[in-house]
PDB file of C-alpha atoms in Angstrom:
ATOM      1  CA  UNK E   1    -111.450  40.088 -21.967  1.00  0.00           C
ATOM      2  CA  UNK E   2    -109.222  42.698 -20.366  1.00  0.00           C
ATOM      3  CA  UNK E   3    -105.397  42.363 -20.137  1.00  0.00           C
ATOM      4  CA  UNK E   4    -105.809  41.564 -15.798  1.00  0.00           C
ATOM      5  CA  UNK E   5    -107.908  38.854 -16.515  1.00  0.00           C
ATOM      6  CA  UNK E   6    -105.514  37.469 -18.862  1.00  0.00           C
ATOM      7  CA  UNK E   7    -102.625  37.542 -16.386  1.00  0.00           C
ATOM      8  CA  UNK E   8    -104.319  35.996 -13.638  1.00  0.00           C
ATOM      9  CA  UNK E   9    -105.481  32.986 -15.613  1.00  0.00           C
ATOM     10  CA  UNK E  10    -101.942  32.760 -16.973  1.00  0.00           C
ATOM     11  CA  UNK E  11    -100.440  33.358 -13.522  1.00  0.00           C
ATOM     12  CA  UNK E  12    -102.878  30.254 -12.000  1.00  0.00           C
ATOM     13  CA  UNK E  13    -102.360  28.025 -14.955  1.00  0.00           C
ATOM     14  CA  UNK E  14     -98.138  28.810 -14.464  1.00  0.00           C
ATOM     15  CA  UNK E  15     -98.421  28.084 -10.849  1.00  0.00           C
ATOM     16  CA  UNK E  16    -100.335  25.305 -10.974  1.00  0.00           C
ATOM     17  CA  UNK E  17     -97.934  23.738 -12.831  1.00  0.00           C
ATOM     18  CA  UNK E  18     -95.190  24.738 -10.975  1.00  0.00           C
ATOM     19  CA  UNK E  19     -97.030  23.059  -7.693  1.00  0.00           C
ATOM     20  CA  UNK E  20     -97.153  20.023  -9.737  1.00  0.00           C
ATOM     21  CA  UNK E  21     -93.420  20.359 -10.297  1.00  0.00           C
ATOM     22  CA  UNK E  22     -92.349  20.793  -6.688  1.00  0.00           C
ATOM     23  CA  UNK E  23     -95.179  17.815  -5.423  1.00  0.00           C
ATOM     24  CA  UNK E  24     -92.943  15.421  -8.428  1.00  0.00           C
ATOM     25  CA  UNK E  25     -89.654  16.528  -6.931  1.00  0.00           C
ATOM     26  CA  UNK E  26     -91.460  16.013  -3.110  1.00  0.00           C
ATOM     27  CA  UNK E  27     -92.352  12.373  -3.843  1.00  0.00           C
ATOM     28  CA  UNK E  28     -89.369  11.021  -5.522  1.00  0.00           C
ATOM     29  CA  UNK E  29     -87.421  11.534  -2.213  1.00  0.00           C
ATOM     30  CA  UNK E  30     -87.400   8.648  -0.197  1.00  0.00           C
ATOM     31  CA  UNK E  31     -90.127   7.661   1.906  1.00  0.00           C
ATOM     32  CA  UNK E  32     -87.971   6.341   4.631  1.00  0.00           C
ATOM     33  CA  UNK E  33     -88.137   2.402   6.166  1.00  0.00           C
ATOM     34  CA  UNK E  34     -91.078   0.160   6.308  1.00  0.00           C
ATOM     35  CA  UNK E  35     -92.356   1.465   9.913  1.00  0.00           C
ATOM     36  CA  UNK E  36     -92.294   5.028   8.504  1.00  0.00           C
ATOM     37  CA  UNK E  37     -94.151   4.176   5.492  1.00  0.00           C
ATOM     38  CA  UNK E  38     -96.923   2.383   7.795  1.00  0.00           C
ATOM     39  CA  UNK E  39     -97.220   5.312   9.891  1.00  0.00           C
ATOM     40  CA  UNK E  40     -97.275   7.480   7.236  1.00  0.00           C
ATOM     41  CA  UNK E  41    -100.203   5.381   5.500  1.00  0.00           C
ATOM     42  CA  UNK E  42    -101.859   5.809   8.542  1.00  0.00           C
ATOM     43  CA  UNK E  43    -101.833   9.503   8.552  1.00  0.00           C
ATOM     44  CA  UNK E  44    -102.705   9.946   5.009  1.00  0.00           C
ATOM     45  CA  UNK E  45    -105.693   7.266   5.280  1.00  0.00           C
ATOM     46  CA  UNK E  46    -106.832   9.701   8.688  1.00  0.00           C
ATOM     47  CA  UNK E  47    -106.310  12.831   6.690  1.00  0.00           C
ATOM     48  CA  UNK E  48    -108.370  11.225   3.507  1.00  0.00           C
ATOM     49  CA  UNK E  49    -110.976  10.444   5.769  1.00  0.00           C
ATOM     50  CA  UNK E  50    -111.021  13.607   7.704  1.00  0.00           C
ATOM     51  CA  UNK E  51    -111.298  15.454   4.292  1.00  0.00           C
ATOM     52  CA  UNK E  52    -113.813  12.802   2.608  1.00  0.00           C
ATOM     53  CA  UNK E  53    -116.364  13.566   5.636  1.00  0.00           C
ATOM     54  CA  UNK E  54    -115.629  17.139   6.152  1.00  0.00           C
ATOM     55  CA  UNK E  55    -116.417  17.650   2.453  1.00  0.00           C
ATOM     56  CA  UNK E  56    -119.584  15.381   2.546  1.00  0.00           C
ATOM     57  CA  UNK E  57    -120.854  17.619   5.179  1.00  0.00           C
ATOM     58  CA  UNK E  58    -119.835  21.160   3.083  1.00  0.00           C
ATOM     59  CA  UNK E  59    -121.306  19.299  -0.152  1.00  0.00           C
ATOM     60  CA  UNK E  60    -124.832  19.238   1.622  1.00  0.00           C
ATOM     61  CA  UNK E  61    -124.532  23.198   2.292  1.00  0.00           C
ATOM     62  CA  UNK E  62    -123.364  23.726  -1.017  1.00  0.00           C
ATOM     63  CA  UNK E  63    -125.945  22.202  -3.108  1.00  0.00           C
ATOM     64  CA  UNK E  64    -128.663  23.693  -1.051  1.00  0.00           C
ATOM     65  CA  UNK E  65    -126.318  27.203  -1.595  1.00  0.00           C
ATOM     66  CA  UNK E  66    -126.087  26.545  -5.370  1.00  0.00           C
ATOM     67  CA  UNK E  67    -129.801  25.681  -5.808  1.00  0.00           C
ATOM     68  CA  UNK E  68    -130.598  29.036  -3.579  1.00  0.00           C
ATOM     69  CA  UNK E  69    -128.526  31.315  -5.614  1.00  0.00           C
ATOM     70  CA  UNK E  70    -129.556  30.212  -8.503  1.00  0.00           C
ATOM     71  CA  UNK E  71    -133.569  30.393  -8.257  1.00  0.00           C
ATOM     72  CA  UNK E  72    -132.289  33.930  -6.820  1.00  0.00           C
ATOM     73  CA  UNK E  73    -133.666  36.447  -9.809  1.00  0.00           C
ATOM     74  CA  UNK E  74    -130.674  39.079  -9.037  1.00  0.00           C
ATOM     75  CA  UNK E  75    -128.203  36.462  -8.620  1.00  0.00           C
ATOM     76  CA  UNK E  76    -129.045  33.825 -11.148  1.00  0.00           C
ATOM     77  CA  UNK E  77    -127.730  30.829 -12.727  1.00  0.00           C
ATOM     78  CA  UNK E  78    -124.299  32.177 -13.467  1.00  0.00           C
ATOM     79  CA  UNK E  79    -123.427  32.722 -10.280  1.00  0.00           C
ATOM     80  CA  UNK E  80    -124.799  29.752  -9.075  1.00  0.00           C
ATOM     81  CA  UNK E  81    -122.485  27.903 -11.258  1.00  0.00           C
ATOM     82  CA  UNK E  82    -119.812  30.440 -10.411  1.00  0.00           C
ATOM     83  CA  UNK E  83    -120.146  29.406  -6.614  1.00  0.00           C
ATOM     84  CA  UNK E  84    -120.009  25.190  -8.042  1.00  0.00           C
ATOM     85  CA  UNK E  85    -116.424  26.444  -9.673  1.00  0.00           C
ATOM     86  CA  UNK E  86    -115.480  27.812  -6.724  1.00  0.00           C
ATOM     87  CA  UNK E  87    -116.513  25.019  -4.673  1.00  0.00           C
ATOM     88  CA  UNK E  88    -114.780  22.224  -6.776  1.00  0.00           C
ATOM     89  CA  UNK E  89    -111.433  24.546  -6.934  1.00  0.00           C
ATOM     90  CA  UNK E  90    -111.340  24.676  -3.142  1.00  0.00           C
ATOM     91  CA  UNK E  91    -111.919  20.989  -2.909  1.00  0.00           C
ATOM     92  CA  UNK E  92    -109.217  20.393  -5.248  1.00  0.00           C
ATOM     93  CA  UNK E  93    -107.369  22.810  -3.413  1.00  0.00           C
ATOM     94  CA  UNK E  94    -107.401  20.769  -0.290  1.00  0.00           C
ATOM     95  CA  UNK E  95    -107.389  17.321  -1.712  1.00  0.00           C
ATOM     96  CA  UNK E  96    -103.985  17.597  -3.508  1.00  0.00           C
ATOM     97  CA  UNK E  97    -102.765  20.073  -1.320  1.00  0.00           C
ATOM     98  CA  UNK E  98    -103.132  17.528   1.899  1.00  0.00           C
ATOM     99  CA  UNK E  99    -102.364  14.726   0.050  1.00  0.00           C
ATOM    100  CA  UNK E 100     -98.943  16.441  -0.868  1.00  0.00           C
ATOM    101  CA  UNK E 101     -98.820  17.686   2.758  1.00  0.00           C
ATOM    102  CA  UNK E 102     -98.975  14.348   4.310  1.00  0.00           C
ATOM    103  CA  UNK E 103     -96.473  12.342   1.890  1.00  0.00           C
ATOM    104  CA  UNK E 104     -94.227  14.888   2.375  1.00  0.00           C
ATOM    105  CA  UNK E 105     -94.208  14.856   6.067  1.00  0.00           C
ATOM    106  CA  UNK E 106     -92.412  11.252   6.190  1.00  0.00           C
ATOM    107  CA  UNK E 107     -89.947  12.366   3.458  1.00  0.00           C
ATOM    108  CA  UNK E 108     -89.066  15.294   5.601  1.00  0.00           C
ATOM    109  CA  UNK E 109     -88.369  12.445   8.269  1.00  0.00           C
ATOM    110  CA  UNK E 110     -86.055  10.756   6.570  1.00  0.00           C
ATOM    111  CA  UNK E 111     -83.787  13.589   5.320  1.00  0.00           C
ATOM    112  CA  UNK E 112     -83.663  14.598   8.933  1.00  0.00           C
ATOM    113  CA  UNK E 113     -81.363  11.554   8.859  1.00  0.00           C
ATOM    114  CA  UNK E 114     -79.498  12.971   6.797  1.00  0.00           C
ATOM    115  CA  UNK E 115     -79.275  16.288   8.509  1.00  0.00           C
ATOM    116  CA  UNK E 116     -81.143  19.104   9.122  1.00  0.00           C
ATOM    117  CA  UNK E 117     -80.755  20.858   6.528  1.00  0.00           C
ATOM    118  CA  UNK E 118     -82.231  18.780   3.657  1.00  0.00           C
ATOM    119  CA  UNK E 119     -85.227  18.032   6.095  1.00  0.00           C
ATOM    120  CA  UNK E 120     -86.004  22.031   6.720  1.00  0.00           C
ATOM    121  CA  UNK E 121     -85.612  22.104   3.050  1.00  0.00           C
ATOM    122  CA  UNK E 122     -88.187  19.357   2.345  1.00  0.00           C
ATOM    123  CA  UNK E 123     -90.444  20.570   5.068  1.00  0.00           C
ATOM    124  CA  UNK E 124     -90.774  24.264   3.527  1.00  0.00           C
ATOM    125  CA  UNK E 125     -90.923  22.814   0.123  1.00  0.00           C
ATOM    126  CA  UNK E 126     -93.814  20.433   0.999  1.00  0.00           C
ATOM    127  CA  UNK E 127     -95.205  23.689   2.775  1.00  0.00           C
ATOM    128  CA  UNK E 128     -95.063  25.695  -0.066  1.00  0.00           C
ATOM    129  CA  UNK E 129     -96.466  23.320  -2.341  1.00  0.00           C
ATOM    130  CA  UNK E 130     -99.821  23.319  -0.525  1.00  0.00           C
ATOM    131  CA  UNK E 131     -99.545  27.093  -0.403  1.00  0.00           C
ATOM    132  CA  UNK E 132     -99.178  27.251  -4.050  1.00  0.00           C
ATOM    133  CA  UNK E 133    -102.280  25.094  -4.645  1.00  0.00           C
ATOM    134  CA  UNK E 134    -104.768  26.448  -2.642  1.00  0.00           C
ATOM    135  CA  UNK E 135    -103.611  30.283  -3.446  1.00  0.00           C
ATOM    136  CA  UNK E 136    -103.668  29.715  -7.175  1.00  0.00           C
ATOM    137  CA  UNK E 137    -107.039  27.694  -7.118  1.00  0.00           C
ATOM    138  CA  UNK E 138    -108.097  30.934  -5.553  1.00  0.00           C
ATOM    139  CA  UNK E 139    -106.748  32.778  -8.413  1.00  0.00           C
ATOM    140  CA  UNK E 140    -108.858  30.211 -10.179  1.00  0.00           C
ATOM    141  CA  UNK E 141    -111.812  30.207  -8.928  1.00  0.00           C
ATOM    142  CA  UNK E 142    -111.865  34.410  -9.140  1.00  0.00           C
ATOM    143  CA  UNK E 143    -110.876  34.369 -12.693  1.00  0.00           C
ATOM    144  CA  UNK E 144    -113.905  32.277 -13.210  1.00  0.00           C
ATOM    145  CA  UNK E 145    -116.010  34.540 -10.973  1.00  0.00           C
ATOM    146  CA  UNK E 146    -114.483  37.912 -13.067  1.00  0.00           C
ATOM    147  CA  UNK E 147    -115.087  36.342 -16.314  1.00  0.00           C
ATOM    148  CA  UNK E 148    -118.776  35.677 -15.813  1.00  0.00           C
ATOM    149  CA  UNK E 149    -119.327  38.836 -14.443  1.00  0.00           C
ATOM    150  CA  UNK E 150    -117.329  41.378 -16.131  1.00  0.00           C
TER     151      UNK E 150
END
């Protein structure tokens, strides 16, 4: 396994973490009064079941995808699973990174109580935190795709 390959994986694997870090230090901020945290449960439950069909529908394309590629001769198997990888990384990807998204959204209301400046500050780390996650699935889910092709 070349050196490149090595980084990447390390680079995902560091910044995964680090999401994980800055989604703890999102959710132990307070979550505002009891109307906020309805409204806010009724976002999240609209954004989980936005995501739950939206990925029921890509799940369908996928498994005919995965089944295509793989009976392919100059694709094969490997890929095939390559493409699943990639497929669960991306769903993970927008899972935690919506679900961090959302909760963050009525933290982000509450500091702006307190002044704009801790909500901007929440706001572009509850940003940031889904950018993390989805970019370094990516790196992910290419590290897998290098590693069974290289």
């Amino acid at each position: 396994m070349n050196s490149f390959l090595l980084f990447a994986m390390f680079s995902a694997v560091f910044a995964i973490v680090y999401g994980l870090f800055l989604a703890k230090s999102i959710l132990k901020k307070s979550a505002g009064n009891v109307r906020m945290q309805e409204i806010a449960k009724a976002i999240q439950d609209g954004a989980g079941a936005y995501l739950n069909k939206q990925y029921k529908t890509i799940s369908m394309i996928a498994v005919v995808l995965f089944f295509l590629v793989g009976f392919i001769p100059k694709l094969g198997w490997t890929m095939a699973f390559g493409f699943l990888v990639g497929a669960v990384f991306s769903a993970l990807a927008g899972y935690i990174g919506m679900n961090v998204s959302v909760r963050a959204n009525v933290r982000t209301a509450e500091a702006a109580r307190g002044g704009i400046n801790d909500a901007l500050s929440l706001a572009f780390r509850g940003g940031h935190s889904y950018r993390t996650f989805s970019s370094r699935f990516g790196v992910a889910r290419g590290y897998s795709f290098l590693c069974n092709h290289s």
